[in-house]
Coordinates of C-alpha atoms (C1' of nucleotides) in Angstrom, one line a residue:
Chain Q
M1 CA 59.9 -64.9 53.5
A2 CA 57.8 -67.3 55.5
Q3 CA 56.5 -64.3 57.4
D4 CA 55.7 -62.5 54.2
Q5 CA 53.6 -65.4 53.1
T6 CA 51.7 -65.4 56.4
K7 CA 50.9 -61.7 56.0
K8 CA 49.7 -62.3 52.5
E9 CA 47.4 -65.1 53.6
A10 CA 46.0 -62.9 56.3
L11 CA 45.3 -60.2 53.7
F12 CA 43.8 -62.8 51.5
N13 CA 41.5 -64.0 54.2
E14 CA 40.5 -60.6 55.1
V15 CA 39.4 -59.2 51.8
K16 CA 38.6 -62.1 49.6
G17 CA 35.1 -62.8 50.9
S18 CA 34.1 -59.2 50.8
L19 CA 35.4 -58.7 47.3
F20 CA 34.0 -61.9 46.1
E21 CA 30.5 -60.9 47.2
Y22 CA 30.8 -57.6 45.4
L23 CA 32.2 -59.2 42.2
V24 CA 29.4 -61.8 42.0
A25 CA 26.8 -59.1 42.4
K26 CA 28.5 -57.0 39.8
E27 CA 28.7 -59.8 37.4
I28 CA 25.0 -60.5 37.7
A29 CA 24.3 -56.9 37.0
R30 CA 26.7 -56.8 34.1
L31 CA 25.1 -59.8 32.4
G32 CA 21.7 -58.3 32.9
N33 CA 22.8 -54.9 31.6
E34 CA 21.9 -53.2 34.8
E35 CA 25.2 -52.1 36.0
L36 CA 24.2 -48.5 36.5
Q37 CA 21.3 -49.4 38.7
F38 CA 23.6 -51.8 40.6
Q39 CA 26.1 -49.1 41.3
Q40 CA 23.4 -46.9 42.6
T41 CA 22.4 -49.4 45.3
L42 CA 25.9 -49.3 46.8
D43 CA 26.3 -47.4 50.0
R44 CA 29.0 -44.7 50.1
N45 CA 30.8 -46.2 53.1
Y46 CA 30.7 -49.6 51.5
L47 CA 32.3 -48.3 48.4
N48 CA 35.1 -46.7 50.4
V49 CA 35.8 -50.0 52.1
L50 CA 35.8 -51.8 48.8
S51 CA 38.1 -49.5 47.0
Q52 CA 40.5 -49.6 49.9
Q53 CA 40.5 -53.4 49.8
D54 CA 40.9 -53.3 46.1
R55 CA 43.9 -51.0 46.4
M56 CA 45.5 -53.2 49.1
V57 CA 45.1 -56.2 46.9
R58 CA 46.6 -54.5 43.9
Q59 CA 49.6 -53.5 45.8
F60 CA 50.3 -56.5 47.9
Y61 CA 48.7 -59.4 46.2
P62 CA 48.0 -58.6 42.6
E63 CA 47.6 -62.2 41.5
M64 CA 44.5 -62.4 43.7
L65 CA 42.4 -60.2 41.4
P66 CA 42.3 -62.3 38.3
F67 CA 41.5 -65.3 40.6
L68 CA 38.6 -63.4 42.2
N69 CA 37.3 -62.3 38.9
Q70 CA 37.4 -65.8 37.5
V71 CA 35.7 -67.5 40.4
S72 CA 33.0 -64.8 40.5
K73 CA 32.2 -65.5 36.9
N74 CA 32.2 -69.2 37.5
T75 CA 29.9 -68.8 40.4
V76 CA 27.4 -66.7 38.6
A77 CA 27.4 -69.1 35.6
R78 CA 26.7 -71.9 38.0
M79 CA 23.9 -70.0 39.7
V80 CA 22.3 -69.2 36.3
E81 CA 22.5 -72.8 35.4
Y82 CA 20.9 -73.8 38.7
L83 CA 18.1 -71.2 38.6
G84 CA 17.4 -71.6 34.9
K85 CA 17.9 -68.0 34.2
L86 CA 19.8 -64.9 35.2
P87 CA 18.5 -63.3 38.4
K88 CA 17.8 -59.6 38.4
N89 CA 18.6 -56.6 40.5
P90 CA 21.4 -57.9 42.7
K91 CA 22.1 -56.1 46.0
V92 CA 25.1 -56.7 48.2
M93 CA 24.3 -56.9 51.8
G94 CA 27.6 -55.5 53.0
K95 CA 28.0 -54.1 56.5
F96 CA 26.9 -50.7 55.4
S97 CA 23.9 -51.5 53.3
N98 CA 20.4 -50.6 54.0
S99 CA 19.8 -51.8 57.4
A100 CA 16.0 -52.3 57.0
I101 CA 16.5 -55.1 54.6
H102 CA 19.5 -56.2 56.5
D103 CA 17.6 -57.2 59.5
E104 CA 15.3 -59.4 57.5
I105 CA 17.9 -61.5 55.8
H106 CA 20.9 -61.0 57.9
E107 CA 22.4 -64.3 56.9
A108 CA 22.4 -63.5 53.2
D109 CA 25.2 -61.8 51.4
L110 CA 23.3 -61.1 48.3
L111 CA 19.7 -60.4 47.5
V112 CA 18.4 -61.0 44.0
N113 CA 15.1 -61.0 42.1
H114 CA 14.2 -64.4 40.8
D115 CA 10.8 -65.1 39.2
D116 CA 9.6 -61.9 40.8
V117 CA 10.4 -62.9 44.3
L118 CA 13.3 -61.9 46.4
L119 CA 15.9 -64.6 46.8
P120 CA 18.4 -64.3 49.6
V121 CA 21.8 -65.8 48.7
S122 CA 24.5 -66.8 51.1
L123 CA 27.8 -66.7 49.3
K124 CA 30.9 -68.5 50.5
L125 CA 34.3 -68.6 49.0
N126 CA 36.0 -71.6 50.6
K127 CA 39.1 -73.6 50.3
K128 CA 38.5 -76.9 48.7
H129 CA 38.0 -79.9 51.0
A130 CA 37.8 -77.6 54.0
Y131 CA 34.7 -77.5 56.3
V132 CA 32.5 -74.5 55.6
N133 CA 32.0 -72.2 58.5
T134 CA 28.4 -71.5 59.1
K135 CA 27.9 -70.1 62.6
S136 CA 30.2 -69.1 65.3
G137 CA 28.4 -68.1 68.4
G138 CA 29.3 -67.2 71.9
I139 CA 29.2 -70.0 74.4
K140 CA 27.3 -68.2 77.1
S141 CA 24.2 -67.8 74.9
F142 CA 24.6 -70.7 72.5
F143 CA 21.7 -72.9 73.8
L144 CA 19.4 -69.9 74.4
Q145 CA 20.0 -68.7 70.9
Y146 CA 20.0 -71.8 68.9
F147 CA 17.9 -74.2 71.0
P148 CA 15.2 -71.9 72.3
F149 CA 13.0 -74.8 73.3
L150 CA 15.4 -75.7 76.1
D151 CA 14.9 -74.4 79.5
S152 CA 17.0 -71.4 80.2
S153 CA 18.4 -73.1 83.4
I154 CA 20.3 -75.4 81.1
Q155 CA 22.2 -72.5 79.7
E156 CA 22.7 -71.1 83.2
K157 CA 24.1 -74.3 84.6
F158 CA 26.3 -74.8 81.5
N159 CA 27.7 -71.3 82.0
Q160 CA 28.5 -72.1 85.6
L161 CA 30.4 -75.2 84.5
V162 CA 32.3 -73.2 82.0
D163 CA 33.4 -70.7 84.7
L164 CA 34.3 -73.5 87.0
E165 CA 36.3 -75.4 84.4
F166 CA 38.1 -72.2 83.4
S167 CA 39.3 -71.8 87.0
R168 CA 40.4 -75.4 87.0
M169 CA 42.4 -75.0 83.8
A170 CA 43.9 -71.8 85.0
F171 CA 44.9 -73.4 88.3
E172 CA 46.4 -76.4 86.5
L173 CA 48.4 -74.2 84.2
H174 CA 49.9 -72.1 87.0
A175 CA 50.7 -75.2 89.0
L176 CA 52.5 -76.7 86.1
H177 CA 54.8 -73.7 85.8
D178 CA 55.1 -73.2 89.6
L179 CA 53.2 -70.0 89.7
D180 CA 50.8 -68.8 92.3
Y181 CA 47.3 -68.5 90.9
S182 CA 45.7 -65.3 92.1
G183 CA 42.5 -65.7 90.2
N184 CA 43.7 -64.2 87.0
F185 CA 46.5 -64.5 84.4
G186 CA 48.3 -61.3 85.5
L187 CA 51.3 -63.1 86.8
W188 CA 51.3 -65.5 83.9
V189 CA 51.6 -62.7 81.5
Q190 CA 54.1 -60.9 83.6
K191 CA 56.3 -63.9 83.6
G192 CA 56.3 -63.9 79.8
F193 CA 54.0 -66.8 79.1
S194 CA 51.9 -66.6 76.0
E195 CA 48.1 -66.0 76.0
L196 CA 47.7 -67.6 72.6
P197 CA 46.9 -71.3 72.5
G198 CA 49.2 -71.9 69.6
E199 CA 52.2 -70.7 71.5
L200 CA 51.9 -73.0 74.5
D201 CA 54.3 -75.8 75.3
Q202 CA 53.0 -79.3 75.0
D203 CA 52.0 -79.9 78.6
S204 CA 50.2 -76.6 78.9
R205 CA 48.5 -77.2 75.6
N206 CA 47.2 -80.5 76.9
I207 CA 45.7 -78.8 80.0
L208 CA 44.0 -76.3 77.8
K209 CA 42.7 -78.9 75.4
S210 CA 41.2 -81.1 78.2
Y211 CA 39.5 -78.0 79.4
Y212 CA 37.8 -77.5 76.0
A213 CA 37.0 -81.2 75.9
R214 CA 35.3 -81.1 79.3
I215 CA 33.1 -78.4 78.0
A216 CA 32.4 -80.2 74.8
Q217 CA 31.5 -83.2 76.8
E218 CA 28.8 -81.3 78.7
M219 CA 27.6 -79.9 75.4
H220 CA 27.4 -83.4 74.0
T221 CA 25.2 -84.4 77.0
I222 CA 22.9 -81.4 76.6
L223 CA 22.5 -82.0 72.9
S224 CA 21.8 -85.7 73.3
N225 CA 19.2 -85.0 76.0
A226 CA 17.6 -82.3 73.9
Q227 CA 17.2 -84.6 71.0
K228 CA 15.7 -87.3 73.1
Q229 CA 13.3 -85.0 74.8
N230 CA 12.1 -83.1 71.9
P231 CA 13.2 -84.6 68.6
E232 CA 11.1 -82.2 66.4
A233 CA 12.3 -79.0 68.0
F234 CA 15.9 -80.3 68.0
A235 CA 15.8 -81.1 64.3
A236 CA 14.4 -77.7 63.6
S237 CA 17.2 -76.1 65.5
L238 CA 19.9 -77.6 63.4
A239 CA 19.1 -75.8 60.2
P240 CA 20.2 -72.3 61.5
L241 CA 23.4 -73.9 62.7
M242 CA 24.0 -75.0 59.2
G243 CA 23.4 -71.6 57.6
F244 CA 19.7 -71.9 57.0
G245 CA 18.4 -69.4 59.5
K246 CA 15.8 -68.7 56.9
S247 CA 14.4 -71.4 54.7
E248 CA 14.4 -69.3 51.6
I249 CA 18.2 -69.0 51.5
L250 CA 20.1 -70.3 48.6
Q251 CA 23.5 -71.3 49.8
V252 CA 26.2 -71.0 47.2
I253 CA 29.7 -72.2 48.0
C254 CA 32.6 -71.7 45.7
F255 CA 35.3 -74.2 46.6
H256 CA 38.6 -72.9 45.3
E257 CA 42.2 -74.0 45.3
F258 CA 44.0 -70.7 45.1
P259 CA 46.7 -70.2 44.2
S260 CA 46.8 -73.3 42.1
G261 CA 45.0 -72.7 38.8
E262 CA 42.4 -75.5 39.4
S263 CA 38.9 -74.5 38.5
P264 CA 36.5 -74.2 41.4
D265 CA 33.7 -76.5 42.4
I266 CA 30.5 -74.7 43.1
D267 CA 27.9 -76.2 45.4
L268 CA 24.4 -75.0 45.8
H269 CA 22.1 -76.0 48.7
T270 CA 18.7 -75.2 49.8
Y271 CA 16.8 -75.8 52.9
S272 CA 14.6 -78.3 51.2
D273 CA 17.7 -80.4 50.3
L274 CA 18.5 -80.5 54.0
K275 CA 15.1 -80.7 55.5
K276 CA 14.5 -84.4 54.8
Y277 CA 17.5 -85.4 56.8
L278 CA 17.1 -83.3 59.8
S279 CA 14.8 -85.6 61.7
D280 CA 17.3 -88.4 61.8
A281 CA 20.4 -86.5 62.8
K282 CA 22.8 -88.7 64.6
I283 CA 25.0 -87.2 67.3
G284 CA 28.4 -88.9 67.2
E285 CA 29.9 -90.4 70.2
F286 CA 31.9 -88.1 72.4
N287 CA 35.6 -88.5 71.7
S288 CA 37.3 -86.4 74.3
I289 CA 38.1 -83.7 71.9
A290 CA 36.8 -80.1 71.6
S291 CA 34.1 -80.9 69.2
V292 CA 30.9 -82.9 68.7
E293 CA 30.0 -84.2 65.3
L294 CA 26.5 -84.7 63.9
D295 CA 25.6 -86.8 60.9
I296 CA 22.6 -85.4 59.0
G297 CA 22.2 -87.4 55.9
P298 CA 25.1 -86.5 53.6
W299 CA 25.9 -83.5 55.8
S300 CA 28.4 -83.5 58.6
L301 CA 28.0 -80.8 61.2
H302 CA 30.8 -80.0 63.5
I303 CA 30.1 -78.1 66.7
R304 CA 33.3 -77.1 68.2
V305 CA 34.4 -75.3 71.4
K306 CA 37.2 -72.9 70.8
P307 CA 38.8 -69.8 72.3
M308 CA 38.1 -66.4 70.8
N309 CA 41.8 -65.6 70.5
K310 CA 43.5 -65.5 73.9
F311 CA 42.6 -68.3 76.2
T312 CA 43.2 -66.3 79.3
T313 CA 39.6 -65.1 79.6
T314 CA 36.5 -67.1 79.9
A315 CA 35.5 -65.9 76.4
I316 CA 34.9 -69.1 74.5
K317 CA 32.9 -69.6 71.4
I318 CA 31.1 -72.4 69.7
N319 CA 32.0 -72.8 66.1
C320 CA 29.8 -74.6 63.6
S321 CA 31.0 -75.9 60.3
I322 CA 29.6 -78.2 57.7
K323 CA 30.6 -80.5 54.9
V324 CA 28.6 -82.5 52.4
R325 CA 29.8 -85.9 51.6
K326 CA 29.6 -86.7 47.9
Chain J
dT1 C1' 38.1 -50.7 76.7
dA2 C1' 37.4 -55.4 77.7
dG3 C1' 34.7 -59.0 76.9
dA4 C1' 31.2 -61.2 74.3
dG5 C1' 30.1 -62.5 69.8
dG6 C1' 31.3 -63.4 64.8
dA7 C1' 33.7 -64.7 60.2
dC8 C1' 37.3 -66.6 58.2
dT9 C1' 40.8 -70.8 57.2
dA10 C1' 45.5 -73.5 58.0
dA11 C1' 48.2 -77.3 59.7
dC12 C1' 48.9 -81.7 60.7
dA13 C1' 47.8 -86.8 60.9
dT14 C1' 46.3 -90.6 58.6
dC15 C1' 44.8 -93.2 54.9
dT16 C1' 45.2 -95.2 50.2
dG17 C1' 46.4 -96.5 45.8
dC18 C1' 50.2 -97.0 42.8
dG19 C1' 54.7 -98.2 40.8
dT20 C1' 58.4 -101.2 41.9
Chain V
dA1 C1' 55.2 -106.5 50.3
dC2 C1' 56.9 -101.7 50.5
dG3 C1' 57.5 -97.0 50.5
dC4 C1' 56.0 -92.9 48.6
dA5 C1' 52.9 -89.0 47.3
dG6 C1' 48.7 -87.2 47.0
dA7 C1' 44.0 -87.3 48.9
dT8 C1' 41.2 -87.0 52.6
dG9 C1' 40.1 -86.4 57.4
dT10 C1' 40.7 -84.3 62.0
dT11 C1' 42.0 -80.7 65.0
dA12 C1' 43.3 -76.1 65.8
dG13 C1' 44.1 -71.3 64.8
dT14 C1' 43.6 -65.7 63.9
dC15 C1' 41.5 -61.3 63.3
dC16 C1' 37.4 -58.3 63.3
dT17 C1' 33.2 -55.9 65.4
dC18 C1' 29.9 -54.4 68.5
dT19 C1' 28.4 -52.8 72.9
dA20 C1' 27.8 -52.0 77.9

DNA sequence: TAGAGGACTAACATCTGCGT
DNA sequence: ACGCAGATGTTAGTCCTCTA
């Protein structure tokens, strides 16, 4: 029973975002009497994926469909209210859509015509009260990618630290369980220990967490120095971390409470809402956890060190998520 | 095919306001 | 004052995709 629920949730997570995007686009088209054109913009492969997802949901989680339909309608209504009129010619930017446009506006899920200009829309369907995930980048290229004004040696040294701390963590874990550390987790796995962070015993977990924290600490130092040395460039670098890789993006977040019947809260943000706060972003004090928090006006940005999945490789990522205080 | 990168959110702790 | 429930905040998790 409990397992059943877990599976359902996994399914929910997997398909809801994708179906949501499609349904929002379709609703815009429907209201504008351009459903036929809309259907023609859809890629064949994309349609296949969609219909598979749709079938899966109907079979295993039928109560999800009315929910998705409802929040899609709510979201479109809110967008129309915000924009002052119905946007035209919606296009979903699913994985299989036209890649030429795709490159230009990779962050957007939806492209619409508004006042005769193309408006990229980033759509999120998010649980109420939860942080909104914006970016999730690999640790070995994080500074290069998002803080390009920094010297590349900063990334290099950081990567060395990551590798070093990984070895230390691995060594400590093996020592704790009286295992010889041969340089990899082969023996660990052989002895039946888990490679998933969530399945570790308390002591092992603490070793793992302090490893993340040590990396987060270095990240904190790098970010603080970056802000001190080049405040303007630092401020400019924050926007992409918060989902505004392009300034034209309209960010639409639908906060839901599924499966409770509560109506969703829909937030809309633009780069210009954010811009005025960027220059006085405050980096929170390091707290010996795996994340660093930044206050940017009413926004809170969490930059967090986390494993990809298994912790037994050096593959770590940096996850960014935001929340707006109201 | 393994590792690097990416997109999602849940679970638990801690506060807070209310009825007694 | 006190204990509870719901709200809010903090920390932690999984699965997917692309590519060398």
